[in-house]
C-alpha positions as a Markdown table, in Angstrom:
| # | Residue | x | y | z |
|---|---|---|---|---|
| 1 | Unk | 40.9 | -38.2 | -2.0 |
| 2 | Unk | 40.4 | -34.5 | -1.8 |
| 3 | Unk | 39.8 | -34.4 | -5.4 |
| 4 | Unk | 37.0 | -36.4 | -5.1 |
| 5 | Unk | 35.2 | -33.8 | -3.2 |
| 6 | Unk | 35.6 | -31.0 | -5.2 |
| 7 | Unk | 33.0 | -31.5 | -8.3 |
| 8 | Unk | 30.9 | -31.8 | -4.9 |
| 9 | Unk | 32.0 | -28.7 | -3.3 |
| 10 | Unk | 32.0 | -26.8 | -6.9 |
| 11 | Unk | 28.4 | -28.0 | -7.6 |
| 12 | Unk | 27.0 | -26.6 | -4.1 |
| 13 | Unk | 28.9 | -23.5 | -4.6 |
| 14 | Unk | 27.6 | -22.9 | -7.9 |
| 15 | Unk | 24.1 | -23.8 | -6.4 |
| 16 | Unk | 24.3 | -21.3 | -3.9 |
| 17 | Unk | 25.5 | -18.7 | -6.4 |
| 18 | Unk | 22.4 | -19.5 | -8.5 |
| 19 | Unk | 20.3 | -19.4 | -5.9 |
| 20 | Unk | 21.4 | -16.1 | -4.6 |
| 21 | Unk | 21.3 | -14.5 | -7.9 |
| 22 | Unk | 18.0 | -15.5 | -8.7 |
| 23 | Unk | 16.7 | -14.0 | -5.2 |
| 24 | Unk | 18.1 | -10.9 | -6.1 |
| 25 | Unk | 16.8 | -10.8 | -9.8 |
| 26 | Unk | 13.3 | -11.1 | -8.3 |
| 27 | Unk | 13.9 | -8.8 | -5.5 |
| 28 | Unk | 13.2 | -11.6 | -2.8 |
| 29 | Unk | 14.1 | -11.0 | 1.0 |
| 30 | Unk | 13.3 | -12.7 | 4.1 |
| 31 | Unk | 9.7 | -11.6 | 5.3 |
| 32 | Unk | 9.5 | -9.9 | 8.6 |
| 33 | Unk | 6.6 | -10.0 | 10.8 |
| 34 | Unk | 4.2 | -7.1 | 10.6 |
| 35 | Unk | 4.5 | -4.9 | 13.4 |
| 36 | Unk | 1.3 | -4.1 | 15.4 |
| 37 | Unk | 0.9 | -0.9 | 17.2 |
| 38 | Unk | -2.3 | -0.5 | 19.7 |
| 39 | Unk | -3.9 | 2.8 | 21.1 |
| 40 | Unk | -6.8 | 3.3 | 23.2 |
| 41 | Unk | -9.5 | 4.3 | 20.5 |
| 42 | Unk | -9.7 | 5.5 | 16.8 |
| 43 | Unk | -8.8 | 9.1 | 17.2 |
| 44 | Unk | -5.5 | 8.4 | 19.3 |
| 45 | Unk | -4.7 | 5.2 | 16.6 |
| 46 | Unk | -5.3 | 8.0 | 13.7 |
| 47 | Unk | -3.1 | 10.8 | 15.4 |
| 48 | Unk | -0.4 | 8.2 | 15.9 |
| 49 | Unk | -0.3 | 7.8 | 12.0 |
| 50 | Unk | -0.5 | 11.5 | 11.7 |
| 51 | Unk | 2.3 | 12.4 | 13.9 |
| 52 | Unk | 4.7 | 9.7 | 12.4 |
| 53 | Unk | 3.6 | 10.9 | 8.9 |
| 54 | Unk | 4.1 | 14.6 | 9.8 |
| 55 | Unk | 7.6 | 13.9 | 11.6 |
| 56 | Unk | 8.8 | 11.8 | 8.1 |
| 57 | Unk | 7.7 | 14.9 | 6.0 |
| 58 | Unk | 9.2 | 17.6 | 8.3 |
| 59 | Unk | 12.7 | 15.5 | 7.9 |
| 60 | Unk | 12.6 | 14.6 | 4.3 |
| 61 | Unk | 14.7 | 16.4 | 1.8 |
| 62 | Unk | 13.1 | 17.3 | -1.6 |
| 63 | Unk | 9.7 | 15.9 | -3.1 |
| 64 | Unk | 7.9 | 13.9 | -0.7 |
| 65 | Unk | 5.1 | 10.9 | -1.8 |
| 66 | Unk | 1.9 | 10.3 | 0.1 |
| 67 | Unk | -0.3 | 7.2 | -0.9 |
| 68 | Unk | -3.9 | 7.3 | 0.4 |
| 69 | Unk | -6.6 | 5.1 | 0.2 |
| 70 | Unk | -10.3 | 5.8 | 0.9 |
| 71 | Unk | -13.2 | 4.6 | 3.4 |
| 72 | Unk | -14.5 | 5.9 | 6.7 |
| 73 | Unk | -11.6 | 4.8 | 8.8 |
| 74 | Unk | -8.7 | 7.3 | 7.5 |
| 75 | Unk | -11.4 | 10.5 | 7.7 |
| 76 | Unk | -10.3 | 11.6 | 10.6 |
| 77 | Unk | -6.7 | 11.3 | 10.2 |
| 78 | Unk | -7.0 | 13.0 | 6.7 |
| 79 | Unk | -8.8 | 16.1 | 8.3 |
| 80 | Unk | -6.3 | 16.6 | 11.1 |
| 81 | Unk | -3.4 | 16.4 | 8.4 |
| 82 | Unk | -5.1 | 18.6 | 5.9 |
| 83 | Unk | -5.7 | 21.4 | 8.7 |
| 84 | Unk | -2.4 | 20.9 | 10.9 |
| 85 | Unk | 0.4 | 20.2 | 8.3 |
| 86 | Unk | 1.8 | 23.7 | 7.6 |
| 87 | Unk | 3.7 | 23.1 | 4.2 |
| 88 | Unk | 2.9 | 20.3 | 1.7 |
| 89 | Unk | 4.2 | 22.6 | -1.2 |
| 90 | Unk | 6.6 | 19.4 | -2.1 |
| 91 | Unk | 4.5 | 16.5 | -1.2 |
| 92 | Unk | 2.7 | 14.7 | -4.1 |
| 93 | Unk | -0.5 | 12.8 | -3.1 |
| 94 | Unk | -1.6 | 9.6 | -4.8 |
| 95 | Unk | -4.6 | 7.2 | -4.9 |
| 96 | Unk | -3.9 | 3.8 | -3.8 |
| 97 | Unk | -6.7 | 2.5 | -4.9 |
| 98 | Unk | -10.4 | 3.3 | -5.7 |
| 99 | Unk | -13.6 | 2.2 | -7.3 |
| 100 | Unk | -13.9 | 2.5 | -10.7 |
| 101 | Unk | -16.5 | 5.3 | -10.3 |
| 102 | Unk | -16.5 | 9.1 | -11.2 |
| 103 | Unk | -14.9 | 11.4 | -8.8 |
| 104 | Unk | -17.8 | 12.8 | -7.5 |
| 105 | Unk | -19.4 | 9.6 | -6.3 |
| 106 | Unk | -20.0 | 9.1 | -2.9 |
| 107 | Unk | -18.5 | 5.5 | -3.1 |
| 108 | Unk | -14.9 | 7.1 | -4.4 |
| 109 | Unk | -12.0 | 7.4 | -2.8 |
| 110 | Unk | -10.5 | 10.2 | -5.1 |
| 111 | Unk | -13.6 | 12.1 | -3.9 |
| 112 | Unk | -12.6 | 11.7 | -0.2 |
| 113 | Unk | -9.1 | 12.8 | -0.9 |
| 114 | Unk | -10.1 | 15.8 | -3.1 |
| 115 | Unk | -12.1 | 17.0 | -0.2 |
| 116 | Unk | -9.2 | 17.0 | 2.1 |
| 117 | Unk | -6.1 | 17.9 | 0.0 |
| 118 | Unk | -7.3 | 19.8 | -2.6 |
| 119 | Unk | -7.6 | 23.2 | -0.6 |
| 120 | Unk | -4.0 | 22.4 | 0.7 |
| 121 | Unk | -0.6 | 23.2 | -1.1 |
| 122 | Unk | -0.1 | 19.5 | -1.8 |
| 123 | Unk | -0.3 | 18.3 | -5.9 |
| 124 | Unk | -3.0 | 15.9 | -5.7 |
| 125 | Unk | -2.5 | 13.3 | -8.4 |
| 126 | Unk | -5.8 | 12.4 | -9.4 |
| 127 | Unk | -7.2 | 9.1 | -10.9 |
| 128 | Unk | -9.3 | 10.1 | -13.8 |
| 129 | Unk | -12.3 | 8.1 | -14.5 |
| 130 | Unk | -13.2 | 7.5 | -18.3 |
| 131 | Unk | -16.3 | 5.5 | -18.1 |
| 132 | Unk | -14.8 | 3.6 | -21.2 |
| 133 | Unk | -12.1 | 1.1 | -19.8 |
| 134 | Unk | -10.9 | 0.4 | -16.1 |
| 135 | Unk | -7.8 | -1.1 | -17.7 |
| 136 | Unk | -7.3 | 1.7 | -20.1 |
| 137 | Unk | -7.8 | 4.4 | -16.9 |
| 138 | Unk | -5.4 | 1.9 | -14.7 |
| 139 | Unk | -2.8 | 2.1 | -17.3 |
| 140 | Unk | -2.9 | 6.2 | -17.8 |
| 141 | Unk | -2.9 | 6.2 | -13.8 |
| 142 | Unk | 0.5 | 4.0 | -13.5 |
| 143 | Unk | 1.9 | 6.1 | -16.5 |
| 144 | Unk | 1.1 | 9.3 | -14.3 |
| 145 | Unk | 2.2 | 8.1 | -11.2 |
| 146 | Unk | 5.7 | 6.7 | -13.1 |
| 147 | Unk | 6.1 | 10.5 | -14.4 |
| 148 | Unk | 5.5 | 12.3 | -11.5 |
| 149 | Unk | 7.0 | 10.3 | -8.5 |
| 150 | Unk | 10.6 | 9.1 | -8.2 |
| 151 | Unk | 10.6 | 7.9 | -4.6 |
| 152 | Unk | 7.4 | 6.4 | -2.9 |
| 153 | Unk | 8.0 | 7.4 | 0.8 |
| 154 | Unk | 4.9 | 6.6 | 2.7 |
| 155 | Unk | 1.2 | 5.2 | 2.3 |
| 156 | Unk | -1.8 | 4.6 | 4.6 |
| 157 | Unk | -3.8 | 1.7 | 3.8 |
| 158 | Unk | -6.9 | 0.1 | 5.3 |
| 159 | Unk | -7.3 | -3.7 | 5.9 |
| 160 | Unk | -10.7 | -5.4 | 5.2 |
| 161 | Unk | -12.3 | -8.0 | 7.5 |
| 162 | Unk | -11.5 | -10.5 | 4.8 |
| 163 | Unk | -7.6 | -9.4 | 4.9 |
| 164 | Unk | -7.6 | -7.5 | 1.7 |
| 165 | Unk | -5.2 | -4.4 | 1.4 |
| 166 | Unk | -5.7 | -1.5 | -1.2 |
| 167 | Unk | -7.9 | -3.3 | -3.7 |
| 168 | Unk | -6.3 | -6.4 | -3.6 |
| 169 | Unk | -8.5 | -8.7 | -2.6 |
| 170 | Unk | -8.1 | -12.6 | -1.8 |
| 171 | Unk | -7.9 | -14.8 | -4.7 |
| 172 | Unk | -8.4 | -11.9 | -7.2 |
| 173 | Unk | -6.6 | -11.7 | -10.4 |
| 174 | Unk | -4.8 | -8.4 | -9.6 |
| 175 | Unk | -3.1 | -10.4 | -6.4 |
| 176 | Unk | -1.2 | -12.6 | -9.3 |
| 177 | Unk | 0.1 | -9.5 | -11.5 |
| 178 | Unk | 3.9 | -9.2 | -10.9 |
| 179 | Unk | 4.7 | -6.9 | -13.9 |
| 180 | Unk | 2.5 | -3.8 | -13.4 |
| 181 | Unk | 2.3 | -1.3 | -10.9 |
| 182 | Unk | -1.4 | -0.5 | -11.2 |
| 183 | Unk | -4.4 | -2.4 | -12.4 |
| 184 | Unk | -8.0 | -2.8 | -12.9 |
| 185 | Unk | -9.2 | -5.6 | -10.8 |
| 186 | Unk | -12.9 | -7.3 | -11.0 |
| 187 | Unk | -14.2 | -7.6 | -7.5 |
| 188 | Unk | -18.0 | -7.0 | -7.8 |
| 189 | Unk | -18.1 | -5.3 | -4.2 |
| 190 | Unk | -20.3 | -2.5 | -4.3 |
| 191 | Unk | -18.9 | -2.2 | -7.8 |
| 192 | Unk | -17.8 | -4.4 | -10.3 |
| 193 | Unk | -14.3 | -3.0 | -11.1 |
| 194 | Unk | -11.8 | -1.3 | -8.9 |
| 195 | Unk | -8.4 | -0.1 | -9.7 |
| 196 | Unk | -5.3 | -0.5 | -7.6 |
| 197 | Unk | -1.7 | -0.6 | -7.0 |
| 198 | Unk | -0.3 | -4.0 | -7.0 |
| 199 | Unk | 2.1 | -6.0 | -4.5 |
| 200 | Unk | 4.8 | -4.5 | -7.0 |
| 201 | Unk | 3.9 | -0.9 | -6.6 |
| 202 | Unk | 3.3 | -1.4 | -2.6 |
| 203 | Unk | 6.7 | -2.7 | -2.3 |
| 204 | Unk | 8.4 | 0.3 | -3.4 |
| 205 | Unk | 6.9 | 2.3 | -0.6 |
| 206 | Unk | 9.4 | 3.1 | 2.1 |
| 207 | Unk | 7.0 | 2.9 | 4.8 |
| 208 | Unk | 3.2 | 1.5 | 4.6 |
| 209 | Unk | 0.9 | 2.4 | 7.6 |
| 210 | Unk | -2.5 | 0.4 | 7.9 |
| 211 | Unk | -4.9 | 1.9 | 10.0 |
| 212 | Unk | -7.4 | -0.8 | 11.2 |
| 213 | Unk | -9.5 | 0.4 | 14.0 |
| 214 | Unk | -13.1 | -0.9 | 15.3 |
| 215 | Unk | -14.0 | -4.5 | 17.0 |
| 216 | Unk | -15.0 | -5.7 | 13.3 |
| 217 | Unk | -11.1 | -5.8 | 12.8 |
| 218 | Unk | -10.4 | -8.1 | 15.8 |
| 219 | Unk | -10.6 | -11.3 | 14.0 |
| 220 | Unk | -8.5 | -10.5 | 10.8 |
| 221 | Unk | -5.8 | -8.7 | 13.2 |
| 222 | Unk | -5.6 | -12.2 | 14.8 |
| 223 | Unk | -4.6 | -13.7 | 11.2 |
| 224 | Unk | -1.8 | -11.2 | 10.4 |
| 225 | Unk | 1.5 | -13.0 | 10.7 |
| 226 | Unk | -0.3 | -16.4 | 10.4 |
| 227 | Unk | 0.7 | -19.0 | 7.7 |
| 228 | Unk | -1.5 | -18.4 | 5.0 |
| 229 | Unk | -2.0 | -16.4 | 1.8 |
| 230 | Unk | -4.1 | -13.6 | 2.5 |
| 231 | Unk | -3.3 | -10.2 | 0.9 |
| 232 | Unk | -2.2 | -8.7 | 4.0 |
| 233 | Unk | 0.3 | -11.3 | 4.9 |
| 234 | Unk | 1.4 | -11.7 | 1.1 |
| 235 | Unk | 2.7 | -7.9 | 1.5 |
| 236 | Unk | 5.1 | -9.1 | 3.8 |
| 237 | Unk | 6.8 | -10.9 | 0.6 |
| 238 | Unk | 7.0 | -7.4 | -0.8 |
| 239 | Unk | 7.4 | -4.8 | 2.2 |
| 240 | Unk | 9.5 | -5.3 | 5.1 |
| 241 | Unk | 8.5 | -2.0 | 6.8 |
| 242 | Unk | 4.7 | -2.3 | 7.6 |
| 243 | Unk | 3.1 | -1.1 | 11.0 |
| 244 | Unk | -0.6 | -1.7 | 11.6 |
| 245 | Unk | -2.0 | 0.7 | 13.9 |
| 246 | Unk | -5.2 | -0.4 | 15.6 |
| 247 | Unk | -7.3 | 0.2 | 18.8 |
| 248 | Unk | -7.7 | -3.4 | 19.2 |
| 249 | Unk | -6.0 | -5.5 | 21.9 |
| 250 | Unk | -4.6 | -8.7 | 19.9 |
C-alpha cells in the first residue's frame, strides 16, 4: 500500500522543486506592500527623504549610487542635498528617466539634476541626447550605467496621477520589457519619446523613495497596494524596499 503512494509523492516533490527553481531563476519573490510615510507638508516630506539618504551615504563603505528623477516635486529636496551633503566624492548620480530632449531644455530632467549636482563633488552620470535615435541613446546610457555602477543603492522617484513611475506609463511598451535596463518609451506626453529605467533596473535598487506630495496625488495614493496593474503596484513584484513619502493623509 505504501508503494502506491510513492509515485504521487515523487510527482508532488518534483513539482515543488520545479516551481522553486523557476521562481529563483526568474528572480521572483513574494511582493510586500509598499510602506507609506506621511509628513505635515511638502517641505517636511522632502527633508525626511533627504535625511534618510544622508544617513545611508554616511554609513556606506565605498562608492554610493543615487538615481534621481525630475519634475518640480523633488526640487526642494535636491536643493537641500546639494547644499548640506558635505562629501559626495564617492557618490555617482544617475538619471532614472528623462524626456528625449536636449539637456538645456527646460523639460529635461538632466537639466534639473545638473543644476543642483554639477557644482558638488558627486560624479553626475549624464544622459546624452543625440537627436538621432531615442533607442540608441537609451542603449548607450544603459552601457554607461553598467560600466560605472556596481551596486544601485538608492533612488528617488515620483508618482504620476495615473500611477506611472519613472517614465513607465500604464500600458506603455517599456512596462513589458524584461531584458533591458534602460529603454526608450513612446508616451506622447509633453514629448513623444522618453527614456527610462525599466522594472528590471528598478528592481536592482536597494532602497526606493517615492516622493508624492500635493492634493493632486491623494486619489492615486489610495490605489497603492490595490489589486491592479498600475506601474506603482507592478514595482512591488521587482522590489521589496519601497517607501512612499507624502504630505497626504490616506
